[in-house]
């Protein structure tokens, strides 16, 4: 698969890449603002990301979390440009040492990248001097962090948003923590979401609130059915439908039933 899309919005440019063109979850957008790049894209798309990075001088590389689609090219970009990546403190060990990944994720994204990144500083700025706020937002990953440009109302949301309706969940994700992170981010002022999978989302704050409300309602339905004696599989089939082929291929590491299980622990 080649470059799927070039994106421009004001002074921002971006590239969407992916081995498969099977929806937003199988492609990734690398965003660039001036001399700052946010996340690196997957390692199996390096030849396209490399050309994108080479177009302009790079002074700052910000990582949202360690997952292989977000940091798969971290070592290559660092070696190519001489720039030391900046990442959340909780990301550093996995970025330095690597980590095992399920077969399906390797198929879609390739192997994780490795680099000696530095922890995010207290104050982050673009090359223009514009302030960047790092917002710790775990749930999807323990180290996940969003980046907000408060002067513009732009939120680089990592994997906090992706879609209004959450349908599947990785085994290592936690819905209760995710909901707390969404509420935390909703306390900030922003209008546009820059999602590395969905793309640029208008009315971003409204859309993120809709996702929160959807998950809360889903958790309520899950817990009600559970109290009536329904099993996880029965709840899944009724509320979310049968598992997809992706669930089967992943060995249910990424599945609807994981979402149902995690909803059972949500505090309502």
mmCIF file of C-alpha atoms in Angstrom:
data_model
loop_
_atom_site.group_PDB
_atom_site.id
_atom_site.type_symbol
_atom_site.label_atom_id
_atom_site.label_comp_id
_atom_site.label_asym_id
_atom_site.label_seq_id
_atom_site.Cartn_x
_atom_site.Cartn_y
_atom_site.Cartn_z
ATOM 1 C CA UNK A 1 0.000 0.000 0.000
ATOM 2 C CA UNK A 2 1.284 3.458 -0.869
ATOM 3 C CA UNK A 3 0.509 6.832 0.629
ATOM 4 C CA UNK A 4 -3.239 6.958 1.167
ATOM 5 C CA UNK A 5 -3.675 10.695 1.622
ATOM 6 C CA UNK A 6 -1.888 14.018 2.004
ATOM 7 C CA UNK A 7 -3.590 16.390 4.425
ATOM 8 C CA UNK A 8 -3.210 20.156 4.804
ATOM 9 C CA UNK A 9 -4.941 22.499 7.231
ATOM 10 C CA UNK A 10 -3.617 26.038 7.608
ATOM 11 C CA UNK A 11 0.084 25.613 8.487
ATOM 12 C CA UNK A 12 -0.276 21.924 9.335
ATOM 13 C CA UNK A 13 0.551 19.158 6.914
ATOM 14 C CA UNK A 14 0.234 15.426 7.346
ATOM 15 C CA UNK A 15 0.465 12.072 5.635
ATOM 16 C CA UNK A 16 -1.817 9.058 6.002
ATOM 17 C CA UNK A 17 -0.114 5.708 5.432
ATOM 18 C CA UNK A 18 -1.035 2.072 5.895
ATOM 19 C CA UNK A 19 -0.379 -1.437 4.661
ATOM 20 C CA UNK A 20 -4.117 -2.047 4.414
ATOM 21 C CA UNK A 21 -6.913 0.310 3.436
ATOM 22 C CA UNK A 22 -9.610 -1.332 5.548
ATOM 23 C CA UNK A 23 -10.870 1.678 7.476
ATOM 24 C CA UNK A 24 -9.423 4.154 9.943
ATOM 25 C CA UNK A 25 -8.058 1.483 12.296
ATOM 26 C CA UNK A 26 -5.644 0.183 9.649
ATOM 27 C CA UNK A 27 -4.103 3.485 8.565
ATOM 28 C CA UNK A 28 -2.175 6.154 10.444
ATOM 29 C CA UNK A 29 -1.652 9.909 10.119
ATOM 30 C CA UNK A 30 1.675 11.549 10.944
ATOM 31 C CA UNK A 31 1.092 15.245 11.711
ATOM 32 C CA UNK A 32 3.618 18.069 11.271
ATOM 33 C CA UNK A 33 3.451 21.676 12.460
ATOM 34 C CA UNK A 34 6.461 23.660 11.348
ATOM 35 C CA UNK A 35 9.520 21.809 12.626
ATOM 36 C CA UNK A 36 7.515 19.615 15.050
ATOM 37 C CA UNK A 37 6.213 16.144 14.189
ATOM 38 C CA UNK A 38 3.706 14.283 16.369
ATOM 39 C CA UNK A 39 4.140 10.488 16.350
ATOM 40 C CA UNK A 40 6.020 8.501 13.719
ATOM 41 C CA UNK A 41 3.694 6.084 11.962
ATOM 42 C CA UNK A 42 4.192 2.304 11.711
ATOM 43 C CA UNK A 43 7.510 0.712 10.817
ATOM 44 C CA UNK A 44 6.144 -1.112 7.770
ATOM 45 C CA UNK A 45 5.408 2.269 6.169
ATOM 46 C CA UNK A 46 8.881 3.701 6.695
ATOM 47 C CA UNK A 47 9.670 4.445 3.047
ATOM 48 C CA UNK A 48 6.698 6.801 2.853
ATOM 49 C CA UNK A 49 7.230 8.346 6.284
ATOM 50 C CA UNK A 50 10.923 8.813 5.467
ATOM 51 C CA UNK A 51 10.087 10.873 2.382
ATOM 52 C CA UNK A 52 7.621 12.955 4.391
ATOM 53 C CA UNK A 53 10.162 13.663 7.144
ATOM 54 C CA UNK A 54 12.829 14.552 4.579
ATOM 55 C CA UNK A 55 10.674 17.321 3.091
ATOM 56 C CA UNK A 56 11.378 19.759 5.932
ATOM 57 C CA UNK A 57 13.804 20.342 8.771
ATOM 58 C CA UNK A 58 12.828 18.527 11.974
ATOM 59 C CA UNK A 59 13.560 20.097 15.352
ATOM 60 C CA UNK A 60 11.112 18.303 17.665
ATOM 61 C CA UNK A 61 9.496 14.845 17.699
ATOM 62 C CA UNK A 62 6.643 14.361 20.172
ATOM 63 C CA UNK A 63 5.354 10.871 20.971
ATOM 64 C CA UNK A 64 1.869 10.294 22.419
ATOM 65 C CA UNK A 65 2.458 6.696 23.578
ATOM 66 C CA UNK A 66 4.547 3.625 22.853
ATOM 67 C CA UNK A 67 2.219 1.635 20.550
ATOM 68 C CA UNK A 68 3.773 0.433 17.304
ATOM 69 C CA UNK A 69 1.601 2.563 15.011
ATOM 70 C CA UNK A 70 2.509 5.711 16.950
ATOM 71 C CA UNK A 71 6.215 5.048 17.533
ATOM 72 C CA UNK A 72 7.166 2.400 14.987
ATOM 73 C CA UNK A 73 9.652 4.693 13.221
ATOM 74 C CA UNK A 74 10.980 6.453 16.302
ATOM 75 C CA UNK A 75 14.498 5.043 16.004
ATOM 76 C CA UNK A 76 14.752 5.612 12.271
ATOM 77 C CA UNK A 77 13.584 9.223 12.475
ATOM 78 C CA UNK A 78 15.928 9.917 15.375
ATOM 79 C CA UNK A 79 18.861 8.405 13.492
ATOM 80 C CA UNK A 80 17.957 10.186 10.263
ATOM 81 C CA UNK A 81 17.547 13.655 11.802
ATOM 82 C CA UNK A 82 19.637 13.559 14.964
ATOM 83 C CA UNK A 83 16.580 14.639 16.961
ATOM 84 C CA UNK A 84 16.019 13.025 20.359
ATOM 85 C CA UNK A 85 12.329 12.090 20.671
ATOM 86 C CA UNK A 86 10.274 13.453 23.569
ATOM 87 C CA UNK A 87 7.811 11.042 25.143
ATOM 88 C CA UNK A 88 5.802 10.482 28.329
ATOM 89 C CA UNK A 89 7.895 9.184 31.226
ATOM 90 C CA UNK A 90 5.943 5.912 31.239
ATOM 91 C CA UNK A 91 6.826 5.330 27.575
ATOM 92 C CA UNK A 92 10.593 5.503 27.918
ATOM 93 C CA UNK A 93 11.395 1.929 28.981
ATOM 94 C CA UNK A 94 9.317 0.305 26.234
ATOM 95 C CA UNK A 95 10.642 2.722 23.636
ATOM 96 C CA UNK A 96 14.184 1.922 24.707
ATOM 97 C CA UNK A 97 13.889 -1.858 25.101
ATOM 98 C CA UNK A 98 10.981 -2.797 22.842
ATOM 99 C CA UNK A 99 8.154 -5.149 23.764
ATOM 100 C CA UNK A 100 6.301 -8.182 22.363
ATOM 101 C CA UNK A 101 3.339 -7.496 20.091
ATOM 102 C CA UNK A 102 0.489 -9.786 19.012
ATOM 103 C CA UNK A 103 0.691 -11.255 15.514
ATOM 104 C CA UNK A 104 -2.240 -9.254 14.145
ATOM 105 C CA UNK A 105 -0.683 -5.951 15.212
ATOM 106 C CA UNK A 106 2.600 -6.952 13.571
ATOM 107 C CA UNK A 107 0.707 -7.786 10.394
ATOM 108 C CA UNK A 108 -1.025 -4.398 10.288
ATOM 109 C CA UNK A 109 1.735 -2.146 11.644
ATOM 110 C CA UNK A 110 5.042 -3.998 11.717
ATOM 111 C CA UNK A 111 7.401 -4.256 14.679
ATOM 112 C CA UNK A 112 7.782 -1.628 17.428
ATOM 113 C CA UNK A 113 10.493 0.959 17.049
ATOM 114 C CA UNK A 114 13.290 1.534 19.561
ATOM 115 C CA UNK A 115 15.003 4.755 20.614
ATOM 116 C CA UNK A 116 16.460 6.448 23.656
ATOM 117 C CA UNK A 117 13.781 9.091 24.096
ATOM 118 C CA UNK A 118 13.740 11.831 26.716
ATOM 119 C CA UNK A 119 10.897 12.525 29.111
ATOM 120 C CA UNK A 120 8.571 15.370 28.164
ATOM 121 C CA UNK A 121 9.738 18.682 29.661
ATOM 122 C CA UNK A 122 7.457 20.757 31.857
ATOM 123 C CA UNK A 123 7.146 23.372 29.125
ATOM 124 C CA UNK A 124 6.738 22.450 25.450
ATOM 125 C CA UNK A 125 6.722 24.925 22.585
ATOM 126 C CA UNK A 126 6.552 24.822 18.810
ATOM 127 C CA UNK A 127 9.375 26.436 16.870
ATOM 128 C CA UNK A 128 7.214 29.555 16.578
ATOM 129 C CA UNK A 129 7.100 29.843 20.375
ATOM 130 C CA UNK A 130 3.509 28.623 20.558
ATOM 131 C CA UNK A 131 2.684 26.736 23.758
ATOM 132 C CA UNK A 132 1.883 23.006 23.720
ATOM 133 C CA UNK A 133 0.137 21.450 26.737
ATOM 134 C CA UNK A 134 0.731 17.751 27.431
ATOM 135 C CA UNK A 135 -2.383 16.105 28.928
ATOM 136 C CA UNK A 136 -1.857 12.678 30.479
ATOM 137 C CA UNK A 137 -4.809 10.549 29.338
ATOM 138 C CA UNK A 138 -4.390 6.815 30.090
ATOM 139 C CA UNK A 139 -6.961 4.120 29.430
ATOM 140 C CA UNK A 140 -6.148 3.056 25.893
ATOM 141 C CA UNK A 141 -2.541 2.778 27.059
ATOM 142 C CA UNK A 142 -1.023 3.430 30.467
ATOM 143 C CA UNK A 143 1.323 6.068 29.030
ATOM 144 C CA UNK A 144 -1.006 7.814 26.582
ATOM 145 C CA UNK A 145 -0.735 11.589 26.396
ATOM 146 C CA UNK A 146 -2.607 14.139 24.279
ATOM 147 C CA UNK A 147 -1.138 17.428 23.062
ATOM 148 C CA UNK A 148 -3.210 20.613 23.134
ATOM 149 C CA UNK A 149 -2.472 23.881 21.366
ATOM 150 C CA UNK A 150 -4.505 26.177 23.641
ATOM 151 C CA UNK A 151 -4.105 29.289 21.489
ATOM 152 C CA UNK A 152 -5.724 27.510 18.537
ATOM 153 C CA UNK A 153 -8.063 25.108 20.303
ATOM 154 C CA UNK A 154 -6.401 22.150 18.563
ATOM 155 C CA UNK A 155 -6.193 18.779 20.308
ATOM 156 C CA UNK A 156 -3.857 16.061 19.071
ATOM 157 C CA UNK A 157 -5.846 13.309 20.689
ATOM 158 C CA UNK A 158 -3.660 10.195 20.297
ATOM 159 C CA UNK A 159 -6.169 7.296 20.514
ATOM 160 C CA UNK A 160 -8.571 8.995 22.905
ATOM 161 C CA UNK A 161 -11.236 9.642 20.275
ATOM 162 C CA UNK A 162 -11.036 7.643 16.993
ATOM 163 C CA UNK A 163 -14.857 7.348 16.818
ATOM 164 C CA UNK A 164 -18.028 8.342 18.649
ATOM 165 C CA UNK A 165 -18.978 4.741 19.282
ATOM 166 C CA UNK A 166 -16.506 2.332 20.827
ATOM 167 C CA UNK A 167 -17.206 -1.184 19.525
ATOM 168 C CA UNK A 168 -14.099 -3.203 20.365
ATOM 169 C CA UNK A 169 -11.342 -3.115 22.968
ATOM 170 C CA UNK A 170 -7.838 -4.466 23.368
ATOM 171 C CA UNK A 171 -7.287 -6.784 26.303
ATOM 172 C CA UNK A 172 -4.935 -4.293 27.982
ATOM 173 C CA UNK A 173 -7.315 -1.307 27.754
ATOM 174 C CA UNK A 174 -9.414 -0.102 30.680
ATOM 175 C CA UNK A 175 -12.736 1.630 30.066
ATOM 176 C CA UNK A 176 -13.049 3.116 33.554
ATOM 177 C CA UNK A 177 -9.667 4.826 33.210
ATOM 178 C CA UNK A 178 -10.504 5.884 29.657
ATOM 179 C CA UNK A 179 -13.706 7.587 30.825
ATOM 180 C CA UNK A 180 -11.803 9.522 33.487
ATOM 181 C CA UNK A 181 -9.308 10.652 30.861
ATOM 182 C CA UNK A 182 -12.071 11.790 28.507
ATOM 183 C CA UNK A 183 -13.634 13.862 31.292
ATOM 184 C CA UNK A 184 -10.235 15.332 32.103
ATOM 185 C CA UNK A 185 -9.624 16.361 28.500
ATOM 186 C CA UNK A 186 -13.157 17.775 28.193
ATOM 187 C CA UNK A 187 -12.228 20.302 30.885
ATOM 188 C CA UNK A 188 -9.955 21.983 28.316
ATOM 189 C CA UNK A 189 -11.083 24.307 25.544
ATOM 190 C CA UNK A 190 -10.678 22.938 22.024
ATOM 191 C CA UNK A 191 -12.641 22.848 18.785
ATOM 192 C CA UNK A 192 -10.654 20.633 16.423
ATOM 193 C CA UNK A 193 -9.432 17.120 17.121
ATOM 194 C CA UNK A 194 -6.460 15.825 15.157
ATOM 195 C CA UNK A 195 -6.861 12.066 15.422
ATOM 196 C CA UNK A 196 -4.084 9.875 13.970
ATOM 197 C CA UNK A 197 -6.691 7.457 12.641
ATOM 198 C CA UNK A 198 -9.930 9.385 12.036
ATOM 199 C CA UNK A 199 -8.252 12.565 10.794
ATOM 200 C CA UNK A 200 -9.373 16.134 11.486
ATOM 201 C CA UNK A 201 -12.618 16.152 13.455
ATOM 202 C CA UNK A 202 -14.688 19.341 13.560
ATOM 203 C CA UNK A 203 -16.703 20.085 16.701
ATOM 204 C CA UNK A 204 -14.166 17.883 18.435
ATOM 205 C CA UNK A 205 -15.231 18.642 21.976
ATOM 206 C CA UNK A 206 -18.842 17.803 21.149
ATOM 207 C CA UNK A 207 -17.803 14.566 19.447
ATOM 208 C CA UNK A 208 -15.642 13.512 22.385
ATOM 209 C CA UNK A 209 -18.528 14.204 24.769
ATOM 210 C CA UNK A 210 -20.751 12.026 22.574
ATOM 211 C CA UNK A 211 -18.231 9.204 22.904
ATOM 212 C CA UNK A 212 -18.230 9.576 26.679
ATOM 213 C CA UNK A 213 -22.036 9.496 26.820
ATOM 214 C CA UNK A 214 -22.167 6.457 24.552
ATOM 215 C CA UNK A 215 -19.743 4.480 26.721
ATOM 216 C CA UNK A 216 -21.583 5.411 29.920
ATOM 217 C CA UNK A 217 -24.886 4.283 28.410
ATOM 218 C CA UNK A 218 -23.310 1.079 27.125
ATOM 219 C CA UNK A 219 -21.803 0.335 30.539
ATOM 220 C CA UNK A 220 -25.211 0.847 32.133
ATOM 221 C CA UNK A 221 -26.820 -1.603 29.711
ATOM 222 C CA UNK A 222 -24.009 -4.134 30.224
ATOM 223 C CA UNK A 223 -24.299 -4.003 33.996
ATOM 224 C CA UNK A 224 -28.089 -4.252 33.890
ATOM 225 C CA UNK A 225 -27.948 -7.393 31.760
ATOM 226 C CA UNK A 226 -25.237 -8.822 33.988
ATOM 227 C CA UNK A 227 -27.413 -8.318 37.058
ATOM 228 C CA UNK A 228 -30.151 -10.289 35.305
ATOM 229 C CA UNK A 229 -27.776 -13.209 34.868
ATOM 230 C CA UNK A 230 -26.668 -12.781 31.257
ATOM 231 C CA UNK A 231 -23.185 -14.031 30.373
ATOM 232 C CA UNK A 232 -20.494 -11.892 28.754
ATOM 233 C CA UNK A 233 -21.083 -13.623 25.410
ATOM 234 C CA UNK A 234 -24.850 -13.115 25.631
ATOM 235 C CA UNK A 235 -24.399 -9.443 26.500
ATOM 236 C CA UNK A 236 -21.912 -9.000 23.672
ATOM 237 C CA UNK A 237 -24.150 -10.619 21.076
ATOM 238 C CA UNK A 238 -27.199 -8.586 22.084
ATOM 239 C CA UNK A 239 -25.584 -5.160 22.527
ATOM 240 C CA UNK A 240 -22.707 -5.237 20.036
ATOM 241 C CA UNK A 241 -23.425 -8.147 17.724
ATOM 242 C CA UNK A 242 -21.352 -11.195 16.885
ATOM 243 C CA UNK A 243 -17.581 -10.969 17.029
ATOM 244 C CA UNK A 244 -15.835 -9.902 13.828
ATOM 245 C CA UNK A 245 -13.160 -11.689 11.832
ATOM 246 C CA UNK A 246 -10.603 -9.348 13.412
ATOM 247 C CA UNK A 247 -11.561 -10.665 16.844
ATOM 248 C CA UNK A 248 -10.989 -14.234 15.698
ATOM 249 C CA UNK A 249 -7.669 -13.466 14.017
ATOM 250 C CA UNK A 250 -6.417 -11.642 17.117
ATOM 251 C CA UNK A 251 -7.393 -14.511 19.399
ATOM 252 C CA UNK A 252 -9.902 -12.096 20.977
ATOM 253 C CA UNK A 253 -7.107 -9.778 22.105
ATOM 254 C CA UNK A 254 -9.041 -7.094 20.201
ATOM 255 C CA UNK A 255 -12.704 -7.891 20.586
ATOM 256 C CA UNK A 256 -16.220 -6.836 21.521
ATOM 257 C CA UNK A 257 -16.234 -9.110 24.552
ATOM 258 C CA UNK A 258 -13.242 -7.245 26.001
ATOM 259 C CA UNK A 259 -15.299 -4.058 25.864
ATOM 260 C CA UNK A 260 -18.186 -5.754 27.662
ATOM 261 C CA UNK A 261 -15.878 -7.179 30.345
ATOM 262 C CA UNK A 262 -14.321 -3.777 30.974
ATOM 263 C CA UNK A 263 -17.753 -2.101 31.106
ATOM 264 C CA UNK A 264 -18.630 -4.364 34.032
ATOM 265 C CA UNK A 265 -16.022 -2.490 36.091
ATOM 266 C CA UNK A 266 -17.178 1.016 35.162
ATOM 267 C CA UNK A 267 -18.278 3.166 38.091
ATOM 268 C CA UNK A 268 -21.662 4.659 37.202
#
